[in-house]
């Protein structure tokens, strides 16, 4: 349950003058929350989500699940620090009490405990749009822990999602298929994931399917559409998955139909990859400013 909160001074002022909270004289931006981990260098994770929300005209808030740093002296190995459950629950409670959220995006959760905390909060909140980037295996985790995390995500969070954006690996896991080698396989995976979860699916082929284009498949239970953009190289760019799901959430928050949200998100990611950032990291990072830079 979202606990009722005392009115703040602004809300009291509106109430005194009989002005409904929604009838504000200033235009208000749509508001979205991401529930995600910080990838501290800023290409992926929570920072990617917030930059994506801002770039697409949406006010972003963040419930932080974990912090991912690296060890530059040990081949940039992942260093993962979870946020404790009480602190996460307090963030979710604060944001849920503060805003009528137009959309929620879920990124890296990282442990069964975190998944449980988030599932509980989302069961109470019931957001209109819940976009799940089903980050299954988190780099730097024990395989045993990752398996538990996968199972908990499928059992507790996937059923609450309205929209899910699996990558190639996640599509295999969620569909139960042995291989996804071409667009026909990706369509089959999207259908299976929709049928088992009820969510609208944007299954990403990315650079994992051969050919000149990066192909994704959208399926909402009736409409099936192949979204295609020319590949920019053959190496995955960090932040593409996070930014895609965040862009879907931002467009849904603005009231776009799901298929239009998917198309805009695909264009946003392609522009971000074209404008990717080089660094001393062992990967390139999508730049969320690329879309605006091209418009
Ligand atoms: O899968 C992308 C991703 C999402 N969230 C966090 C990450 C990463 C990849 O490193 O660190 C926090």
PDB file of C-alpha atoms and ligand atoms in Angstrom:
ATOM      1  CA  UNK A   1       0.000   0.000   0.000  1.00  0.00           C
ATOM      2  CA  UNK A   2       1.156   3.542  -0.718  1.00  0.00           C
ATOM      3  CA  UNK A   3       0.946   5.331   2.627  1.00  0.00           C
ATOM      4  CA  UNK A   4      -1.057   8.604   2.498  1.00  0.00           C
ATOM      5  CA  UNK A   5       1.270  11.547   3.039  1.00  0.00           C
ATOM      6  CA  UNK A   6       0.713  14.975   4.566  1.00  0.00           C
ATOM      7  CA  UNK A   7       0.124  17.728   1.988  1.00  0.00           C
ATOM      8  CA  UNK A   8       3.130  19.925   1.338  1.00  0.00           C
ATOM      9  CA  UNK A   9       2.830  23.722   1.409  1.00  0.00           C
ATOM     10  CA  UNK A  10       2.227  23.973  -2.338  1.00  0.00           C
ATOM     11  CA  UNK A  11      -0.502  21.361  -2.233  1.00  0.00           C
ATOM     12  CA  UNK A  12      -2.093  23.074   0.798  1.00  0.00           C
ATOM     13  CA  UNK A  13      -2.093  26.368  -1.117  1.00  0.00           C
ATOM     14  CA  UNK A  14      -3.838  24.772  -4.088  1.00  0.00           C
ATOM     15  CA  UNK A  15      -6.367  23.147  -1.777  1.00  0.00           C
ATOM     16  CA  UNK A  16      -7.099  26.434   0.058  1.00  0.00           C
ATOM     17  CA  UNK A  17      -7.915  28.088  -3.249  1.00  0.00           C
ATOM     18  CA  UNK A  18      -9.920  25.102  -4.434  1.00  0.00           C
ATOM     19  CA  UNK A  19      -7.521  24.453  -7.319  1.00  0.00           C
ATOM     20  CA  UNK A  20      -7.174  20.742  -8.156  1.00  0.00           C
ATOM     21  CA  UNK A  21      -3.546  19.515  -8.156  1.00  0.00           C
ATOM     22  CA  UNK A  22      -3.888  18.611 -11.829  1.00  0.00           C
ATOM     23  CA  UNK A  23      -5.153  22.053 -12.888  1.00  0.00           C
ATOM     24  CA  UNK A  24      -1.821  23.743 -12.664  1.00  0.00           C
ATOM     25  CA  UNK A  25      -1.277  26.872 -14.665  1.00  0.00           C
ATOM     26  CA  UNK A  26       2.157  25.635 -15.781  1.00  0.00           C
ATOM     27  CA  UNK A  27       2.374  22.733 -18.210  1.00  0.00           C
ATOM     28  CA  UNK A  28       3.662  19.677 -16.374  1.00  0.00           C
ATOM     29  CA  UNK A  29       6.021  17.126 -17.924  1.00  0.00           C
ATOM     30  CA  UNK A  30       5.172  13.434 -17.830  1.00  0.00           C
ATOM     31  CA  UNK A  31       6.901  11.696 -14.909  1.00  0.00           C
ATOM     32  CA  UNK A  32       8.654   8.326 -15.047  1.00  0.00           C
ATOM     33  CA  UNK A  33      10.584   6.285 -12.518  1.00  0.00           C
ATOM     34  CA  UNK A  34      13.416   3.916 -13.246  1.00  0.00           C
ATOM     35  CA  UNK A  35      14.274   1.121 -10.835  1.00  0.00           C
ATOM     36  CA  UNK A  36      17.840   0.366 -11.839  1.00  0.00           C
ATOM     37  CA  UNK A  37      21.473  -0.017 -10.888  1.00  0.00           C
ATOM     38  CA  UNK A  38      24.084   2.669 -11.382  1.00  0.00           C
ATOM     39  CA  UNK A  39      26.751   1.773 -13.930  1.00  0.00           C
ATOM     40  CA  UNK A  40      28.978   4.525 -12.683  1.00  0.00           C
ATOM     41  CA  UNK A  41      30.617   5.481 -15.981  1.00  0.00           C
ATOM     42  CA  UNK A  42      27.191   6.603 -17.229  1.00  0.00           C
ATOM     43  CA  UNK A  43      26.676   4.804 -20.539  1.00  0.00           C
ATOM     44  CA  UNK A  44      24.340   2.136 -19.159  1.00  0.00           C
ATOM     45  CA  UNK A  45      22.091   1.558 -16.149  1.00  0.00           C
ATOM     46  CA  UNK A  46      20.290   4.247 -14.167  1.00  0.00           C
ATOM     47  CA  UNK A  47      22.262   7.144 -15.626  1.00  0.00           C
ATOM     48  CA  UNK A  48      21.380   6.012 -19.146  1.00  0.00           C
ATOM     49  CA  UNK A  49      17.719   5.828 -18.147  1.00  0.00           C
ATOM     50  CA  UNK A  50      17.621   9.313 -16.626  1.00  0.00           C
ATOM     51  CA  UNK A  51      19.491  10.829 -19.579  1.00  0.00           C
ATOM     52  CA  UNK A  52      17.065   9.102 -21.946  1.00  0.00           C
ATOM     53  CA  UNK A  53      14.029  10.408 -20.032  1.00  0.00           C
ATOM     54  CA  UNK A  54      15.432  13.940 -20.107  1.00  0.00           C
ATOM     55  CA  UNK A  55      16.330  13.766 -23.808  1.00  0.00           C
ATOM     56  CA  UNK A  56      12.763  12.718 -24.646  1.00  0.00           C
ATOM     57  CA  UNK A  57      11.074  15.375 -22.490  1.00  0.00           C
ATOM     58  CA  UNK A  58      10.152  13.277 -19.453  1.00  0.00           C
ATOM     59  CA  UNK A  59      10.875  14.069 -15.777  1.00  0.00           C
ATOM     60  CA  UNK A  60      12.874  11.151 -14.348  1.00  0.00           C
ATOM     61  CA  UNK A  61      13.137   9.766 -10.830  1.00  0.00           C
ATOM     62  CA  UNK A  62      15.298   6.878  -9.648  1.00  0.00           C
ATOM     63  CA  UNK A  63      15.060   4.017  -7.176  1.00  0.00           C
ATOM     64  CA  UNK A  64      18.645   2.732  -7.061  1.00  0.00           C
ATOM     65  CA  UNK A  65      19.090  -1.061  -6.724  1.00  0.00           C
ATOM     66  CA  UNK A  66      22.868  -1.448  -6.819  1.00  0.00           C
ATOM     67  CA  UNK A  67      26.108   0.248  -7.808  1.00  0.00           C
ATOM     68  CA  UNK A  68      28.367  -1.247 -10.478  1.00  0.00           C
ATOM     69  CA  UNK A  69      31.943   0.062 -10.501  1.00  0.00           C
ATOM     70  CA  UNK A  70      34.923  -1.574 -12.182  1.00  0.00           C
ATOM     71  CA  UNK A  71      38.526  -2.413 -11.319  1.00  0.00           C
ATOM     72  CA  UNK A  72      40.701  -0.571 -13.868  1.00  0.00           C
ATOM     73  CA  UNK A  73      43.752  -2.401 -12.476  1.00  0.00           C
ATOM     74  CA  UNK A  74      42.209  -5.839 -13.022  1.00  0.00           C
ATOM     75  CA  UNK A  75      40.906  -5.827 -16.584  1.00  0.00           C
ATOM     76  CA  UNK A  76      37.935  -3.630 -15.606  1.00  0.00           C
ATOM     77  CA  UNK A  77      36.366  -6.483 -13.594  1.00  0.00           C
ATOM     78  CA  UNK A  78      32.871  -5.667 -12.272  1.00  0.00           C
ATOM     79  CA  UNK A  79      32.498  -4.558  -8.636  1.00  0.00           C
ATOM     80  CA  UNK A  80      28.856  -4.827  -7.613  1.00  0.00           C
ATOM     81  CA  UNK A  81      27.488  -3.302  -4.408  1.00  0.00           C
ATOM     82  CA  UNK A  82      23.784  -3.963  -3.710  1.00  0.00           C
ATOM     83  CA  UNK A  83      21.632  -1.313  -2.045  1.00  0.00           C
ATOM     84  CA  UNK A  84      20.070  -2.772   1.119  1.00  0.00           C
ATOM     85  CA  UNK A  85      16.383  -3.697   0.952  1.00  0.00           C
ATOM     86  CA  UNK A  86      15.163  -1.116   3.458  1.00  0.00           C
ATOM     87  CA  UNK A  87      16.877   1.713   1.555  1.00  0.00           C
ATOM     88  CA  UNK A  88      15.397   0.469  -1.720  1.00  0.00           C
ATOM     89  CA  UNK A  89      11.923   0.181  -0.186  1.00  0.00           C
ATOM     90  CA  UNK A  90      12.223   3.744   1.158  1.00  0.00           C
ATOM     91  CA  UNK A  91      13.124   5.046  -2.309  1.00  0.00           C
ATOM     92  CA  UNK A  92      10.155   3.246  -3.892  1.00  0.00           C
ATOM     93  CA  UNK A  93       7.816   4.524  -1.161  1.00  0.00           C
ATOM     94  CA  UNK A  94       9.033   8.127  -1.516  1.00  0.00           C
ATOM     95  CA  UNK A  95       8.712   8.256  -5.306  1.00  0.00           C
ATOM     96  CA  UNK A  96       5.330   6.493  -5.323  1.00  0.00           C
ATOM     97  CA  UNK A  97       3.994   8.946  -2.726  1.00  0.00           C
ATOM     98  CA  UNK A  98       5.399  12.011  -4.508  1.00  0.00           C
ATOM     99  CA  UNK A  99       4.152  11.449  -8.063  1.00  0.00           C
ATOM    100  CA  UNK A 100       1.360  10.035 -10.162  1.00  0.00           C
ATOM    101  CA  UNK A 101       3.813   8.106 -12.303  1.00  0.00           C
ATOM    102  CA  UNK A 102       3.074   7.931 -16.022  1.00  0.00           C
ATOM    103  CA  UNK A 103       5.471   5.001 -16.538  1.00  0.00           C
ATOM    104  CA  UNK A 104       7.941   2.826 -14.658  1.00  0.00           C
ATOM    105  CA  UNK A 105      11.011   1.175 -16.134  1.00  0.00           C
ATOM    106  CA  UNK A 106      12.811  -1.713 -14.449  1.00  0.00           C
ATOM    107  CA  UNK A 107      16.458  -2.410 -15.243  1.00  0.00           C
ATOM    108  CA  UNK A 108      19.057  -4.353 -13.274  1.00  0.00           C
ATOM    109  CA  UNK A 109      17.733  -5.755 -10.000  1.00  0.00           C
ATOM    110  CA  UNK A 110      20.595  -8.146  -9.324  1.00  0.00           C
ATOM    111  CA  UNK A 111      19.350 -10.419  -6.516  1.00  0.00           C
ATOM    112  CA  UNK A 112      16.243 -12.388  -5.506  1.00  0.00           C
ATOM    113  CA  UNK A 113      15.835 -10.124  -2.447  1.00  0.00           C
ATOM    114  CA  UNK A 114      15.769  -6.995  -4.611  1.00  0.00           C
ATOM    115  CA  UNK A 115      13.363  -8.651  -7.044  1.00  0.00           C
ATOM    116  CA  UNK A 116      11.031  -9.442  -4.155  1.00  0.00           C
ATOM    117  CA  UNK A 117      11.128  -5.868  -2.812  1.00  0.00           C
ATOM    118  CA  UNK A 118      10.412  -4.430  -6.263  1.00  0.00           C
ATOM    119  CA  UNK A 119       7.661  -6.976  -7.046  1.00  0.00           C
ATOM    120  CA  UNK A 120       5.925  -6.101  -3.791  1.00  0.00           C
ATOM    121  CA  UNK A 121       6.093  -2.360  -4.496  1.00  0.00           C
ATOM    122  CA  UNK A 122       4.831  -2.786  -8.083  1.00  0.00           C
ATOM    123  CA  UNK A 123       1.986  -5.068  -6.963  1.00  0.00           C
ATOM    124  CA  UNK A 124       0.822  -2.230  -4.685  1.00  0.00           C
ATOM    125  CA  UNK A 125       1.471   0.591  -7.169  1.00  0.00           C
ATOM    126  CA  UNK A 126       0.060  -1.096 -10.307  1.00  0.00           C
ATOM    127  CA  UNK A 127       1.635   1.382 -12.763  1.00  0.00           C
ATOM    128  CA  UNK A 128      -0.210   1.868 -16.054  1.00  0.00           C
ATOM    129  CA  UNK A 129       2.994   1.189 -17.968  1.00  0.00           C
ATOM    130  CA  UNK A 130       5.644  -1.119 -16.482  1.00  0.00           C
ATOM    131  CA  UNK A 131       8.519  -1.601 -18.942  1.00  0.00           C
ATOM    132  CA  UNK A 132      10.842  -4.460 -17.970  1.00  0.00           C
ATOM    133  CA  UNK A 133      14.354  -4.773 -19.376  1.00  0.00           C
ATOM    134  CA  UNK A 134      14.832  -8.357 -18.159  1.00  0.00           C
ATOM    135  CA  UNK A 135      18.532  -8.122 -17.257  1.00  0.00           C
ATOM    136  CA  UNK A 136      18.992 -11.838 -16.497  1.00  0.00           C
ATOM    137  CA  UNK A 137      22.651 -12.618 -16.018  1.00  0.00           C
ATOM    138  CA  UNK A 138      24.450  -9.706 -14.409  1.00  0.00           C
ATOM    139  CA  UNK A 139      28.122  -9.609 -15.185  1.00  0.00           C
ATOM    140  CA  UNK A 140      30.305 -10.153 -12.137  1.00  0.00           C
ATOM    141  CA  UNK A 141      27.801 -12.433 -10.402  1.00  0.00           C
ATOM    142  CA  UNK A 142      28.211 -16.031  -9.269  1.00  0.00           C
ATOM    143  CA  UNK A 143      26.435 -18.361 -11.751  1.00  0.00           C
ATOM    144  CA  UNK A 144      24.455 -19.905  -8.878  1.00  0.00           C
ATOM    145  CA  UNK A 145      23.192 -16.533  -7.709  1.00  0.00           C
ATOM    146  CA  UNK A 146      22.407 -15.543 -11.280  1.00  0.00           C
ATOM    147  CA  UNK A 147      20.207 -18.625 -11.753  1.00  0.00           C
ATOM    148  CA  UNK A 148      18.203 -17.749  -8.642  1.00  0.00           C
ATOM    149  CA  UNK A 149      17.911 -14.202  -9.926  1.00  0.00           C
ATOM    150  CA  UNK A 150      16.628 -15.386 -13.313  1.00  0.00           C
ATOM    151  CA  UNK A 151      13.998 -17.593 -11.744  1.00  0.00           C
ATOM    152  CA  UNK A 152      12.822 -14.902  -9.336  1.00  0.00           C
ATOM    153  CA  UNK A 153      12.603 -12.321 -12.132  1.00  0.00           C
ATOM    154  CA  UNK A 154      10.503 -14.661 -14.286  1.00  0.00           C
ATOM    155  CA  UNK A 155       8.240 -15.678 -11.399  1.00  0.00           C
ATOM    156  CA  UNK A 156       7.745 -12.357  -9.609  1.00  0.00           C
ATOM    157  CA  UNK A 157       8.349  -9.394 -11.938  1.00  0.00           C
ATOM    158  CA  UNK A 158       7.645 -10.592 -15.495  1.00  0.00           C
ATOM    159  CA  UNK A 159       3.930 -11.232 -14.728  1.00  0.00           C
ATOM    160  CA  UNK A 160       3.596  -7.571 -13.628  1.00  0.00           C
ATOM    161  CA  UNK A 161       5.221  -6.118 -16.764  1.00  0.00           C
ATOM    162  CA  UNK A 162       3.096  -4.504 -19.480  1.00  0.00           C
ATOM    163  CA  UNK A 163       6.047  -4.296 -21.899  1.00  0.00           C
ATOM    164  CA  UNK A 164       9.251  -6.363 -21.997  1.00  0.00           C
ATOM    165  CA  UNK A 165      12.443  -5.817 -24.025  1.00  0.00           C
ATOM    166  CA  UNK A 166      14.528  -9.045 -24.028  1.00  0.00           C
ATOM    167  CA  UNK A 167      17.861  -9.202 -25.848  1.00  0.00           C
ATOM    168  CA  UNK A 168      18.921 -12.306 -27.795  1.00  0.00           C
ATOM    169  CA  UNK A 169      20.110 -14.220 -24.729  1.00  0.00           C
ATOM    170  CA  UNK A 170      17.095 -13.205 -22.655  1.00  0.00           C
ATOM    171  CA  UNK A 171      14.712 -14.138 -25.498  1.00  0.00           C
ATOM    172  CA  UNK A 172      16.189 -17.655 -25.531  1.00  0.00           C
ATOM    173  CA  UNK A 173      15.750 -17.959 -21.796  1.00  0.00           C
ATOM    174  CA  UNK A 174      12.212 -16.498 -21.667  1.00  0.00           C
ATOM    175  CA  UNK A 175      10.896 -18.374 -24.738  1.00  0.00           C
ATOM    176  CA  UNK A 176      12.533 -21.725 -23.927  1.00  0.00           C
ATOM    177  CA  UNK A 177      13.794 -21.969 -27.521  1.00  0.00           C
ATOM    178  CA  UNK A 178      17.108 -23.729 -28.267  1.00  0.00           C
ATOM    179  CA  UNK A 179      18.296 -21.201 -30.814  1.00  0.00           C
ATOM    180  CA  UNK A 180      17.307 -17.892 -32.401  1.00  0.00           C
ATOM    181  CA  UNK A 181      19.212 -17.623 -35.669  1.00  0.00           C
ATOM    182  CA  UNK A 182      17.034 -15.472 -37.913  1.00  0.00           C
ATOM    183  CA  UNK A 183      14.055 -13.102 -37.974  1.00  0.00           C
ATOM    184  CA  UNK A 184      11.544 -15.987 -38.191  1.00  0.00           C
ATOM    185  CA  UNK A 185      12.990 -17.420 -34.949  1.00  0.00           C
ATOM    186  CA  UNK A 186      12.870 -13.978 -33.301  1.00  0.00           C
ATOM    187  CA  UNK A 187       9.184 -13.632 -34.266  1.00  0.00           C
ATOM    188  CA  UNK A 188       8.470 -17.036 -32.739  1.00  0.00           C
ATOM    189  CA  UNK A 189      10.323 -16.029 -29.548  1.00  0.00           C
ATOM    190  CA  UNK A 190       8.357 -12.759 -29.296  1.00  0.00           C
ATOM    191  CA  UNK A 191       5.063 -14.660 -29.665  1.00  0.00           C
ATOM    192  CA  UNK A 192       6.017 -17.236 -27.053  1.00  0.00           C
ATOM    193  CA  UNK A 193       7.135 -14.576 -24.562  1.00  0.00           C
ATOM    194  CA  UNK A 194       3.898 -12.646 -25.092  1.00  0.00           C
ATOM    195  CA  UNK A 195       1.781 -15.778 -24.717  1.00  0.00           C
ATOM    196  CA  UNK A 196       3.455 -16.759 -21.451  1.00  0.00           C
ATOM    197  CA  UNK A 197       3.658 -13.282 -19.883  1.00  0.00           C
ATOM    198  CA  UNK A 198       0.792 -11.265 -21.384  1.00  0.00           C
ATOM    199  CA  UNK A 199       3.225  -8.371 -21.935  1.00  0.00           C
ATOM    200  CA  UNK A 200       3.863  -6.566 -25.185  1.00  0.00           C
ATOM    201  CA  UNK A 201       7.264  -7.753 -26.427  1.00  0.00           C
ATOM    202  CA  UNK A 202      10.081  -5.958 -28.223  1.00  0.00           C
ATOM    203  CA  UNK A 203      12.582  -8.782 -28.839  1.00  0.00           C
ATOM    204  CA  UNK A 204      15.995  -7.456 -29.856  1.00  0.00           C
ATOM    205  CA  UNK A 205      18.125  -9.181 -32.463  1.00  0.00           C
ATOM    206  CA  UNK A 206      20.811  -6.515 -32.247  1.00  0.00           C
ATOM    207  CA  UNK A 207      24.153  -7.612 -33.653  1.00  0.00           C
ATOM    208  CA  UNK A 208      23.403 -11.268 -32.771  1.00  0.00           C
ATOM    209  CA  UNK A 209      21.516 -11.933 -36.018  1.00  0.00           C
ATOM    210  CA  UNK A 210      23.584 -11.830 -39.205  1.00  0.00           C
ATOM    211  CA  UNK A 211      22.838  -9.336 -41.964  1.00  0.00           C
ATOM    212  CA  UNK A 212      23.275  -5.621 -42.579  1.00  0.00           C
ATOM    213  CA  UNK A 213      20.428  -4.522 -40.281  1.00  0.00           C
ATOM    214  CA  UNK A 214      19.821  -4.551 -36.529  1.00  0.00           C
ATOM    215  CA  UNK A 215      16.366  -6.137 -36.368  1.00  0.00           C
ATOM    216  CA  UNK A 216      13.881  -6.123 -33.480  1.00  0.00           C
ATOM    217  CA  UNK A 217      10.455  -7.760 -33.384  1.00  0.00           C
ATOM    218  CA  UNK A 218       7.424  -6.050 -31.801  1.00  0.00           C
ATOM    219  CA  UNK A 219       4.439  -8.202 -30.808  1.00  0.00           C
ATOM    220  CA  UNK A 220       1.454  -7.114 -28.704  1.00  0.00           C
ATOM    221  CA  UNK A 221      -0.790 -10.132 -29.159  1.00  0.00           C
ATOM    222  CA  UNK A 222      -2.259  -8.975 -32.459  1.00  0.00           C
ATOM    223  CA  UNK A 223       0.186  -6.701 -34.269  1.00  0.00           C
ATOM    224  CA  UNK A 224       3.573  -8.138 -35.263  1.00  0.00           C
ATOM    225  CA  UNK A 225       6.077  -5.698 -36.741  1.00  0.00           C
ATOM    226  CA  UNK A 226       9.738  -6.051 -37.662  1.00  0.00           C
ATOM    227  CA  UNK A 227      11.707  -2.896 -36.791  1.00  0.00           C
ATOM    228  CA  UNK A 228      14.934  -2.474 -38.680  1.00  0.00           C
ATOM    229  CA  UNK A 229      17.822   0.003 -38.716  1.00  0.00           C
ATOM    230  CA  UNK A 230      21.205  -0.352 -40.451  1.00  0.00           C
ATOM    231  CA  UNK A 231      23.791  -1.892 -38.093  1.00  0.00           C
ATOM    232  CA  UNK A 232      26.520   0.436 -36.843  1.00  0.00           C
ATOM    233  CA  UNK A 233      29.387  -2.072 -36.659  1.00  0.00           C
ATOM    234  CA  UNK A 234      29.114  -5.583 -35.249  1.00  0.00           C
ATOM    235  CA  UNK A 235      30.161  -4.946 -31.630  1.00  0.00           C
ATOM    236  CA  UNK A 236      27.504  -4.328 -28.978  1.00  0.00           C
ATOM    237  CA  UNK A 237      27.595  -0.821 -27.512  1.00  0.00           C
ATOM    238  CA  UNK A 238      27.066  -0.437 -23.771  1.00  0.00           C
ATOM    239  CA  UNK A 239      23.764   1.149 -22.800  1.00  0.00           C
ATOM    240  CA  UNK A 240      21.781   0.154 -25.883  1.00  0.00           C
ATOM    241  CA  UNK A 241      19.414  -2.153 -23.983  1.00  0.00           C
ATOM    242  CA  UNK A 242      18.905   0.237 -21.060  1.00  0.00           C
ATOM    243  CA  UNK A 243      18.321   3.211 -23.349  1.00  0.00           C
ATOM    244  CA  UNK A 244      15.874   1.293 -25.565  1.00  0.00           C
ATOM    245  CA  UNK A 245      13.659   0.272 -22.629  1.00  0.00           C
ATOM    246  CA  UNK A 246      13.933   3.756 -21.062  1.00  0.00           C
ATOM    247  CA  UNK A 247      12.951   5.369 -24.372  1.00  0.00           C
ATOM    248  CA  UNK A 248       9.926   3.038 -24.639  1.00  0.00           C
ATOM    249  CA  UNK A 249       8.935   4.049 -21.087  1.00  0.00           C
ATOM    250  CA  UNK A 250       9.420   7.754 -21.868  1.00  0.00           C
ATOM    251  CA  UNK A 251       7.258   7.594 -24.991  1.00  0.00           C
ATOM    252  CA  UNK A 252       4.543   5.619 -23.188  1.00  0.00           C
ATOM    253  CA  UNK A 253       4.653   8.211 -20.387  1.00  0.00           C
ATOM    254  CA  UNK A 254       3.971  10.862 -23.046  1.00  0.00           C
ATOM    255  CA  UNK A 255       0.911   8.907 -24.207  1.00  0.00           C
ATOM    256  CA  UNK A 256       2.309   7.297 -27.367  1.00  0.00           C
ATOM    257  CA  UNK A 257       0.757   3.999 -28.535  1.00  0.00           C
ATOM    258  CA  UNK A 258       3.050   1.030 -27.835  1.00  0.00           C
ATOM    259  CA  UNK A 259       4.088   0.485 -31.458  1.00  0.00           C
ATOM    260  CA  UNK A 260       5.006   4.172 -31.862  1.00  0.00           C
ATOM    261  CA  UNK A 261       6.954   4.049 -28.584  1.00  0.00           C
ATOM    262  CA  UNK A 262       8.897   1.063 -29.945  1.00  0.00           C
ATOM    263  CA  UNK A 263       9.649   2.815 -33.255  1.00  0.00           C
ATOM    264  CA  UNK A 264      10.854   6.008 -31.557  1.00  0.00           C
ATOM    265  CA  UNK A 265      12.945   4.016 -29.081  1.00  0.00           C
ATOM    266  CA  UNK A 266      14.643   2.146 -31.926  1.00  0.00           C
ATOM    267  CA  UNK A 267      15.466   5.429 -33.688  1.00  0.00           C
ATOM    268  CA  UNK A 268      16.717   6.915 -30.380  1.00  0.00           C
ATOM    269  CA  UNK A 269      19.091   3.988 -29.793  1.00  0.00           C
ATOM    270  CA  UNK A 270      20.403   3.971 -33.360  1.00  0.00           C
ATOM    271  CA  UNK A 271      21.233   7.687 -33.121  1.00  0.00           C
ATOM    272  CA  UNK A 272      22.869   7.136 -29.714  1.00  0.00           C
ATOM    273  CA  UNK A 273      25.028   4.353 -31.166  1.00  0.00           C
ATOM    274  CA  UNK A 274      26.054   6.510 -34.124  1.00  0.00           C
ATOM    275  CA  UNK A 275      27.172   9.156 -31.581  1.00  0.00           C
ATOM    276  CA  UNK A 276      28.796   6.648 -29.163  1.00  0.00           C
ATOM    277  CA  UNK A 277      31.563   7.647 -26.772  1.00  0.00           C
ATOM    278  CA  UNK A 278      35.109   6.246 -26.823  1.00  0.00           C
ATOM    279  CA  UNK A 279      37.032   5.929 -23.563  1.00  0.00           C
ATOM    280  CA  UNK A 280      39.632   3.793 -21.806  1.00  0.00           C
ATOM    281  CA  UNK A 281      36.829   1.313 -20.896  1.00  0.00           C
ATOM    282  CA  UNK A 282      36.833  -2.003 -22.794  1.00  0.00           C
ATOM    283  CA  UNK A 283      33.549  -1.015 -24.488  1.00  0.00           C
ATOM    284  CA  UNK A 284      32.041   1.972 -26.253  1.00  0.00           C
ATOM    285  CA  UNK A 285      29.110   3.771 -24.626  1.00  0.00           C
ATOM    286  CA  UNK A 286      25.894   4.912 -26.269  1.00  0.00           C
ATOM    287  CA  UNK A 287      25.367   8.677 -26.001  1.00  0.00           C
ATOM    288  CA  UNK A 288      21.797   9.610 -25.184  1.00  0.00           C
ATOM    289  CA  UNK A 289      22.390  13.034 -26.732  1.00  0.00           C
ATOM    290  CA  UNK A 290      22.748  11.536 -30.221  1.00  0.00           C
ATOM    291  CA  UNK A 291      19.038  11.687 -31.067  1.00  0.00           C
ATOM    292  CA  UNK A 292      18.763  15.422 -30.322  1.00  0.00           C
ATOM    293  CA  UNK A 293      22.089  16.058 -32.079  1.00  0.00           C
ATOM    294  CA  UNK A 294      20.637  14.576 -35.288  1.00  0.00           C
ATOM    295  CA  UNK A 295      17.252  16.336 -35.130  1.00  0.00           C
TER     296      UNK A 295
HETATM  297  O1  LIG B   1      22.839  -4.699 -18.923  1.00  0.00           O
HETATM  298  C1  LIG B   1      23.176  -3.397 -18.857  1.00  0.00           C
HETATM  299  C2  LIG B   1      23.398  -2.913 -17.455  1.00  0.00           C
HETATM  300  C3  LIG B   1      22.324  -2.463 -16.723  1.00  0.00           C
HETATM  301  N1  LIG B   1      22.464  -1.958 -15.482  1.00  0.00           N
HETATM  302  C4  LIG B   1      23.670  -1.897 -14.906  1.00  0.00           C
HETATM  303  C5  LIG B   1      24.808  -2.357 -15.583  1.00  0.00           C
HETATM  304  C6  LIG B   1      24.677  -2.877 -16.888  1.00  0.00           C
HETATM  305  C7  LIG B   1      25.847  -3.361 -17.617  1.00  0.00           C
HETATM  306  O2  LIG B   1      26.958  -3.325 -17.180  1.00  0.00           O
HETATM  307  O3  LIG B   1      26.001  -2.289 -14.997  1.00  0.00           O
HETATM  308  C8  LIG B   1      23.786  -1.321 -13.544  1.00  0.00           C
END
